[in-house]
CSV table of C-alpha atoms in Angstrom, one decimal:
chain,number,residue,atom,x,y,z
A,261,MET,CA,13.1,-31.9,-41.8
A,262,ALA,CA,11.8,-29.2,-39.4
A,263,SER,CA,13.2,-29.5,-35.9
A,264,CYS,CA,10.9,-29.6,-32.9
A,265,LYS,CA,12.1,-27.6,-29.9
A,266,ILE,CA,11.9,-29.7,-26.7
A,267,VAL,CA,10.3,-28.0,-23.7
A,268,SER,CA,12.6,-28.9,-20.8
A,269,SER,CA,10.9,-27.3,-17.8
A,270,LEU,CA,7.6,-26.0,-16.5
A,271,ASP,CA,8.9,-22.4,-17.0
A,272,ASP,CA,9.7,-23.1,-20.6
A,273,ALA,CA,6.3,-24.7,-21.1
A,274,ARG,CA,4.6,-21.6,-19.6
A,275,ALA,CA,6.6,-19.3,-21.8
A,276,LYS,CA,5.8,-21.3,-24.9
A,277,PHE,CA,2.1,-21.4,-23.9
A,278,VAL,CA,2.0,-17.6,-23.4
A,279,GLU,CA,3.6,-17.2,-26.8
A,280,ILE,CA,1.1,-19.4,-28.5
A,281,MET,CA,-1.8,-17.7,-26.8
A,282,GLY,CA,-0.5,-14.3,-27.9
A,283,SER,CA,-0.3,-15.4,-31.6
A,284,PHE,CA,-4.0,-15.9,-32.2
A,285,ARG,CA,-5.8,-13.2,-34.2
A,286,SER,CA,-9.1,-13.3,-32.2
A,287,ASP,CA,-10.6,-14.4,-28.9
A,288,ARG,CA,-12.6,-17.0,-30.9
A,289,GLU,CA,-9.4,-18.8,-32.1
A,290,ARG,CA,-7.9,-18.6,-28.7
A,291,ASN,CA,-10.9,-20.1,-27.0
A,292,ASP,CA,-11.2,-22.8,-29.7
A,293,PHE,CA,-7.5,-23.7,-29.0
A,294,LEU,CA,-8.2,-24.1,-25.2
A,295,LEU,CA,-11.3,-26.1,-25.9
A,296,TRP,CA,-9.3,-28.4,-28.2
A,297,ILE,CA,-6.7,-28.9,-25.4
A,298,SER,CA,-9.5,-29.9,-23.0
A,299,MET,CA,-10.8,-32.5,-25.4
A,300,GLU,CA,-7.4,-33.8,-26.6
A,301,TYR,CA,-6.2,-34.3,-23.0
A,302,ASP,CA,-9.5,-35.3,-21.4
A,303,ASN,CA,-8.2,-35.4,-17.9
A,304,ASP,CA,-10.0,-33.6,-15.0
A,305,LYS,CA,-6.6,-33.0,-13.4
A,306,CYS,CA,-5.4,-30.9,-16.3
A,307,LYS,CA,-8.6,-28.8,-16.8
A,308,PRO,CA,-9.6,-27.4,-13.4
A,309,GLY,CA,-12.8,-25.6,-14.3
A,310,PHE,CA,-11.6,-23.3,-17.0
A,311,LEU,CA,-13.8,-25.0,-19.7
A,312,ASN,CA,-17.0,-23.8,-18.2
A,313,GLU,CA,-15.7,-20.3,-18.1
A,314,LEU,CA,-14.8,-20.4,-21.7
A,315,GLU,CA,-18.1,-21.8,-22.8
A,316,SER,CA,-19.9,-18.9,-21.1
A,317,VAL,CA,-17.2,-16.3,-21.8
A,318,ASN,CA,-19.6,-14.1,-23.8
A,319,LYS,CA,-22.7,-14.6,-21.6
A,320,PRO,CA,-22.6,-11.2,-19.8
A,321,ASP,CA,-22.2,-9.4,-23.1
A,322,VAL,CA,-25.1,-11.3,-24.6
A,323,ASP,CA,-27.2,-10.7,-21.5
A,324,MET,CA,-26.7,-7.0,-21.9
A,325,LYS,CA,-27.7,-7.0,-25.6
A,326,LEU,CA,-30.8,-9.1,-25.0
A,327,ASN,CA,-31.8,-6.9,-22.0
A,328,ASP,CA,-31.5,-3.8,-24.2
A,329,ILE,CA,-33.8,-5.4,-26.8
A,330,ALA,CA,-36.3,-6.5,-24.2
A,331,MET,CA,-36.4,-3.0,-22.7
A,332,ASP,CA,-37.0,-1.7,-26.2
A,333,ILE,CA,-39.8,-4.1,-27.0
A,334,ARG,CA,-41.6,-3.3,-23.8
A,335,LYS,CA,-42.2,0.2,-25.2
A,336,ARG,CA,-43.6,-1.2,-28.4
A,337,VAL,CA,-46.2,-3.8,-27.2
A,338,PRO,CA,-49.3,-3.8,-25.0
A,339,GLN,CA,-48.7,-4.3,-21.3
A,340,TYR,CA,-49.5,-8.0,-21.5
A,341,SER,CA,-47.5,-8.5,-24.8
A,342,VAL,CA,-50.6,-9.8,-26.7
A,343,PHE,CA,-51.8,-7.7,-29.7
A,344,PRO,CA,-55.5,-7.1,-30.2
A,345,SER,CA,-55.1,-8.7,-33.7
A,346,GLU,CA,-54.2,-12.1,-32.0
A,347,ASN,CA,-56.8,-14.8,-31.6
A,348,LEU,CA,-56.2,-16.6,-28.3
A,349,VAL,CA,-57.8,-20.0,-27.6
A,350,VAL,CA,-58.6,-21.3,-24.1
A,351,PRO,CA,-57.1,-24.8,-23.9
A,352,THR,CA,-59.8,-27.5,-23.3
A,353,VAL,CA,-57.4,-30.3,-22.3
A,354,GLY,CA,-54.2,-30.7,-20.3
A,355,GLU,CA,-52.9,-28.8,-17.3
A,356,ASN,CA,-53.7,-25.4,-18.9
A,357,LYS,CA,-57.4,-26.0,-19.4
A,358,ASP,CA,-58.1,-23.8,-16.3
A,359,CYS,CA,-56.4,-20.8,-18.0
A,360,LEU,CA,-59.7,-18.8,-18.3
A,361,PRO,CA,-59.5,-15.2,-19.6
A,362,GLU,CA,-60.7,-13.8,-16.3
A,363,THR,CA,-58.1,-15.6,-14.2
A,364,THR,CA,-55.1,-15.6,-16.5
A,365,VAL,CA,-52.5,-12.9,-17.2
A,366,HIS,CA,-50.2,-13.1,-20.2
A,367,VAL,CA,-46.7,-11.8,-19.1
A,368,ASP,CA,-43.9,-12.3,-21.5
A,369,ASP,CA,-40.9,-14.0,-19.8
A,370,PHE,CA,-38.4,-12.5,-22.3
A,371,LEU,CA,-39.5,-9.0,-21.4
A,372,TYR,CA,-39.9,-9.5,-17.6
A,373,ASP,CA,-38.0,-11.9,-15.4
A,374,ASP,CA,-39.5,-13.3,-12.1
A,375,LYS,CA,-38.0,-10.4,-10.0
A,376,GLU,CA,-39.5,-7.8,-12.3
A,377,VAL,CA,-42.9,-9.5,-12.3
A,378,ASP,CA,-42.8,-9.6,-8.5
A,379,ALA,CA,-42.0,-5.9,-8.4
A,380,LEU,CA,-44.9,-5.1,-10.8
A,381,VAL,CA,-47.3,-7.0,-8.5
A,382,GLU,CA,-45.9,-5.3,-5.4
A,383,SER,CA,-46.3,-1.8,-7.0
A,384,GLY,CA,-49.8,-2.6,-8.1
A,385,GLU,CA,-49.0,-2.2,-11.8
A,386,LEU,CA,-49.8,-5.9,-12.2
A,387,LYS,CA,-52.6,-7.7,-10.4
A,388,GLY,CA,-51.5,-10.9,-8.6
A,389,HIS,CA,-54.9,-12.2,-7.3
A,390,TYR,CA,-58.5,-12.2,-8.2
A,391,CYS,CA,-61.6,-12.1,-6.0
A,392,LEU,CA,-63.6,-15.4,-5.7
A,393,ASP,CA,-66.5,-13.6,-4.1
A,394,CYS,CA,-67.0,-10.0,-5.3
A,395,GLY,CA,-66.3,-7.6,-2.4
A,396,SER,CA,-64.8,-10.2,-0.1
A,397,ARG,CA,-61.3,-11.0,1.1
A,398,ASN,CA,-61.6,-14.5,-0.4
A,399,THR,CA,-59.0,-14.3,-3.2
A,400,ALA,CA,-56.9,-16.7,-5.3
A,401,PRO,CA,-53.7,-16.1,-7.3
A,402,LEU,CA,-54.0,-15.3,-10.9
A,403,THR,CA,-52.3,-17.7,-13.4
A,404,PHE,CA,-49.3,-16.2,-15.3
A,405,ILE,CA,-48.7,-17.4,-18.8
A,406,SER,CA,-45.8,-16.6,-21.1
A,407,HIS,CA,-45.5,-17.3,-24.8
A,408,SER,CA,-41.7,-16.6,-24.9
A,409,MET,CA,-38.7,-18.2,-23.3
A,410,SER,CA,-36.9,-16.2,-20.7
A,411,ARG,CA,-33.4,-14.9,-21.3
A,412,GLU,CA,-32.2,-17.5,-18.8
A,413,LYS,CA,-33.9,-20.4,-20.7
A,414,LEU,CA,-32.5,-19.1,-24.0
A,415,ASN,CA,-29.0,-19.3,-22.6
A,416,LEU,CA,-29.7,-22.9,-21.6
A,417,VAL,CA,-30.9,-23.8,-25.1
A,418,TYR,CA,-27.9,-22.5,-26.9
A,419,ASN,CA,-25.1,-23.2,-24.3
A,420,VAL,CA,-26.3,-26.3,-22.3
A,421,MET,CA,-28.7,-28.4,-24.3
A,422,LEU,CA,-27.2,-28.6,-27.7
A,423,PRO,CA,-24.2,-30.7,-28.8
A,424,PRO,CA,-20.7,-29.1,-28.8
A,425,ASN,CA,-20.0,-27.1,-32.0
A,426,PHE,CA,-23.5,-27.8,-33.3
A,427,THR,CA,-24.2,-24.0,-33.6
A,428,LYS,CA,-20.7,-22.6,-33.3
A,429,LYS,CA,-17.7,-22.5,-35.6
A,430,SER,CA,-14.7,-24.5,-34.5
A,431,THR,CA,-11.1,-24.1,-35.7
A,432,PHE,CA,-10.4,-27.7,-34.8
A,433,ASN,CA,-13.5,-29.9,-35.2
A,434,THR,CA,-14.8,-29.2,-38.7
A,435,SER,CA,-12.8,-29.2,-41.9
A,436,ASN,CA,-14.5,-26.1,-43.4
A,437,ASN,CA,-14.7,-24.2,-40.1
A,438,ASP,CA,-18.5,-23.9,-40.3
A,439,SER,CA,-21.0,-24.8,-37.6
A,440,LEU,CA,-22.8,-28.1,-38.1
A,441,CYS,CA,-26.2,-26.3,-38.0
A,442,SER,CA,-26.8,-24.0,-41.0
A,443,CYS,CA,-30.5,-23.1,-40.2
A,444,ILE,CA,-32.5,-22.5,-37.0
A,445,LEU,CA,-36.3,-22.2,-37.3
A,446,ASP,CA,-38.5,-20.8,-34.6
A,447,VAL,CA,-42.1,-21.8,-35.2
A,448,GLY,CA,-44.4,-19.0,-33.9
A,449,SER,CA,-41.5,-16.6,-33.3
A,450,ARG,CA,-43.7,-13.9,-31.8
A,451,LEU,CA,-41.4,-11.2,-30.4
A,452,GLY,CA,-38.3,-12.9,-31.9
A,453,ALA,CA,-36.6,-13.7,-28.6
A,454,ALA,CA,-35.2,-17.1,-29.7
A,455,LEU,CA,-33.9,-15.6,-32.9
A,456,TYR,CA,-32.2,-12.7,-31.2
A,457,ALA,CA,-30.5,-15.1,-28.7
A,458,ALA,CA,-29.4,-17.3,-31.6
A,459,TYR,CA,-27.9,-14.3,-33.3
A,460,PHE,CA,-25.7,-13.5,-30.4
A,461,TYR,CA,-25.0,-17.0,-29.0
A,462,THR,CA,-24.4,-18.9,-32.2
A,463,ASP,CA,-22.6,-18.7,-35.5
A,464,VAL,CA,-25.6,-20.1,-37.5
A,465,GLN,CA,-26.0,-18.1,-40.7
A,466,LYS,CA,-29.7,-18.6,-41.3
A,467,LEU,CA,-32.1,-17.8,-38.5
A,468,ILE,CA,-35.8,-18.0,-39.6
A,469,GLY,CA,-38.9,-17.1,-37.7
A,470,VAL,CA,-42.3,-18.1,-39.0
A,471,GLU,CA,-45.1,-16.1,-37.5
A,472,ILE,CA,-48.7,-15.9,-38.6
A,473,ASN,CA,-49.5,-12.5,-37.0
A,474,ALA,CA,-48.6,-9.5,-39.1
A,475,ASP,CA,-48.2,-7.1,-36.1
A,476,LEU,CA,-45.7,-9.4,-34.4
A,477,CYS,CA,-43.8,-9.8,-37.7
A,478,ASN,CA,-43.5,-6.1,-38.2
A,479,LEU,CA,-42.2,-5.8,-34.6
A,480,GLN,CA,-39.5,-8.4,-35.2
A,481,LYS,CA,-38.5,-6.7,-38.5
A,482,GLU,CA,-38.2,-3.3,-36.7
A,483,ILE,CA,-36.0,-4.8,-34.0
A,484,CYS,CA,-33.8,-6.6,-36.5
A,485,GLU,CA,-33.3,-3.4,-38.5
A,486,LYS,CA,-32.6,-1.3,-35.4
A,487,TYR,CA,-30.1,-3.7,-34.0
A,488,LYS,CA,-28.6,-4.7,-37.4
A,489,LEU,CA,-29.6,-8.4,-37.2
A,490,GLN,CA,-31.1,-8.7,-40.7
A,491,ASP,CA,-27.9,-10.1,-42.2
A,492,ARG,CA,-28.8,-13.5,-40.6
A,493,VAL,CA,-32.4,-13.2,-39.4
A,494,GLU,CA,-35.4,-13.7,-41.7
A,495,ILE,CA,-39.0,-13.2,-40.6
A,496,ILE,CA,-41.7,-14.9,-42.6
A,497,ASN,CA,-45.3,-13.8,-42.1
A,498,ASP,CA,-47.2,-17.0,-42.9
A,499,ASP,CA,-48.8,-20.1,-41.5
A,500,VAL,CA,-46.1,-22.7,-41.0
A,501,LEU,CA,-48.3,-25.2,-43.0
A,502,ASN,CA,-47.3,-23.2,-46.1
A,503,GLN,CA,-43.5,-23.5,-45.3
A,504,ALA,CA,-42.6,-27.1,-45.9
A,505,GLN,CA,-39.3,-26.3,-47.5
A,506,VAL,CA,-38.3,-24.1,-44.6
A,507,VAL,CA,-39.1,-26.9,-42.2
A,508,LYS,CA,-37.1,-29.4,-44.3
A,509,SER,CA,-34.1,-27.1,-44.3
A,510,ALA,CA,-33.8,-26.5,-40.6
A,511,GLN,CA,-31.4,-28.5,-38.5
A,512,LEU,CA,-32.7,-27.0,-35.2
A,513,ILE,CA,-36.4,-26.1,-34.6
A,514,ILE,CA,-37.7,-24.2,-31.6
A,515,LEU,CA,-41.2,-25.1,-30.5
A,516,ASN,CA,-42.1,-23.1,-27.5
A,517,ASN,CA,-45.7,-24.1,-27.1
A,518,PRO,CA,-46.7,-22.4,-30.3
A,519,PHE,CA,-50.1,-24.0,-30.8
A,520,GLU,CA,-51.9,-24.7,-27.5
A,521,PHE,CA,-53.2,-21.1,-26.9
A,522,PHE,CA,-53.7,-20.2,-30.6
A,523,LEU,CA,-55.3,-23.3,-32.3
A,524,GLU,CA,-58.2,-25.5,-31.7
A,525,PRO,CA,-57.2,-29.2,-30.9
A,526,CYS,CA,-58.1,-30.4,-34.5
A,527,GLU,CA,-55.9,-27.7,-36.0
A,528,GLN,CA,-53.1,-28.6,-33.5
A,529,LYS,CA,-53.2,-32.2,-34.7
A,530,LYS,CA,-52.9,-31.0,-38.3
A,531,VAL,CA,-49.8,-28.9,-37.6
A,532,TRP,CA,-48.1,-31.6,-35.6
A,533,ARG,CA,-48.6,-34.2,-38.4
A,534,PHE,CA,-47.3,-31.6,-40.9
A,535,LEU,CA,-44.1,-31.2,-38.8
A,536,LYS,CA,-43.7,-34.9,-38.5
A,537,GLU,CA,-44.0,-35.3,-42.3
A,538,PHE,CA,-41.6,-32.5,-43.3
A,539,THR,CA,-38.8,-32.4,-40.6
A,540,SER,CA,-35.6,-33.9,-41.8
A,541,LYS,CA,-33.8,-36.9,-40.2
A,542,GLY,CA,-31.3,-35.7,-37.6
A,543,THR,CA,-33.0,-32.3,-37.0
A,544,ILE,CA,-33.0,-31.3,-33.3
A,545,LEU,CA,-36.2,-30.1,-31.7
A,546,ILE,CA,-36.3,-28.0,-28.6
A,547,CYS,CA,-39.8,-28.2,-27.1
A,548,VAL,CA,-41.9,-26.7,-24.3
A,549,PRO,CA,-43.8,-28.6,-23.1
A,550,ALA,CA,-42.6,-32.1,-23.7
A,551,LEU,CA,-43.9,-33.6,-27.0
A,552,GLU,CA,-45.2,-36.5,-24.8
A,553,THR,CA,-47.5,-33.9,-23.1
A,554,SER,CA,-48.6,-32.1,-26.3
A,555,PHE,CA,-49.3,-35.3,-28.2
A,556,GLY,CA,-50.9,-36.9,-25.1
A,557,ASN,CA,-53.3,-34.0,-24.7
A,558,LEU,CA,-54.4,-34.6,-28.3
A,559,ASN,CA,-54.7,-38.4,-28.0
A,560,MET,CA,-52.0,-38.9,-30.6
A,561,LYS,CA,-49.1,-40.1,-28.4
A,562,SER,CA,-48.8,-43.3,-30.4
A,563,GLU,CA,-47.6,-41.3,-33.4
A,564,LEU,CA,-44.6,-39.9,-31.5
A,565,LYS,CA,-42.4,-43.0,-31.2
A,566,SER,CA,-41.8,-43.3,-35.0
A,567,TRP,CA,-40.9,-39.6,-35.3
A,568,VAL,CA,-38.4,-38.6,-32.6
A,569,LYS,CA,-36.1,-39.9,-29.9
A,570,LYS,CA,-35.6,-37.9,-26.7
A,571,ARG,CA,-32.0,-36.7,-25.8
A,572,GLU,CA,-30.5,-35.3,-22.6
A,573,PRO,CA,-28.7,-32.0,-22.6
A,574,TYR,CA,-25.1,-32.3,-23.8
A,575,ASN,CA,-23.3,-29.8,-21.7
A,576,MET,CA,-24.6,-30.0,-18.1
A,577,SER,CA,-21.2,-28.7,-16.8
A,578,ALA,CA,-22.1,-25.2,-18.3
A,579,MET,CA,-25.4,-25.0,-16.4
A,580,GLU,CA,-25.6,-22.5,-13.6
A,581,SER,CA,-26.5,-24.0,-10.2
A,582,ASP,CA,-30.0,-22.4,-10.0
A,583,ALA,CA,-31.1,-23.3,-13.5
A,584,GLY,CA,-32.2,-26.9,-12.8
A,585,GLU,CA,-36.0,-26.1,-12.8
A,586,ASP,CA,-35.8,-24.2,-16.0
A,587,LEU,CA,-33.9,-27.0,-17.7
A,588,ALA,CA,-36.3,-29.6,-16.5
A,589,ASN,CA,-39.1,-27.8,-18.3
A,590,MET,CA,-37.4,-27.9,-21.7
A,591,HIS,CA,-37.0,-31.0,-23.8
A,592,MET,CA,-34.8,-32.0,-26.7
A,593,TYR,CA,-35.5,-34.6,-29.4
A,594,ILE,CA,-33.8,-35.8,-32.5
A,595,VAL,CA,-35.8,-36.7,-35.6
A,596,LEU,CA,-35.5,-40.3,-36.6
């Protein structure tokens, strides 16, 4: 029988711990070991804050990569990140029904954060107000609309909202060392922001974007090729209504308001009912705005209860102190 060496003092324990930490082949294994300790000995006194640091250990590196991609995309798209080939629809119901073309500016949150938008307005490169009476000083602020999640929101999706180890491999928590999620689907993937973030933040092997606009699909494919993301990212140029099998196969679906500004209400109803029919039980949906809002605007809220159940974020301890407002605007559901 193998003998077990007894650790007789704190110094011995520290030495043994350092030895164990040095024996791992990668940072991933080392971090998994520390996460396992924190869960095995679930005592606040024995984990004074290091867990949060571990869970965001790669965030600065990911931020840098996503920033590089965002800067690259800026050079490839029109100023307002909407291609001439896109057909925009003015919402007729809900809080966005006042987003008229003459008073609304489309600024992509993935490409420009709030500080950058303020700087553009201050420099005059981006208008911040419009005139209510031509030639007068009677002005009102323009409405800014984004069709992508910001880099900060994408961090919240993958590191705060989702269950532990749902999108990440774990040495200790799954027998085959795979993430529980094998496929992420972004419906209306546009510039590809959610897919790029998923590539760097998660270990999920299949990342699929379904986008109906060919120009946006070509852009995403160019970015994936340049940054060598095509081993896991697949871009499908199609209407999601033709992709029932892809919808069925996804364990996580991102729905960042993909329909309100692009489809008439009758078409929106059709797509929502399609998703309700073909999403698999247990699939997690990340939605902006809340499904209650989207379905309520279309007078189909009664159809929601039998489809999904709302869930709270799983990892609030990893949230940065100033991210509360962003998190409140994103909503998570599990398919029943």
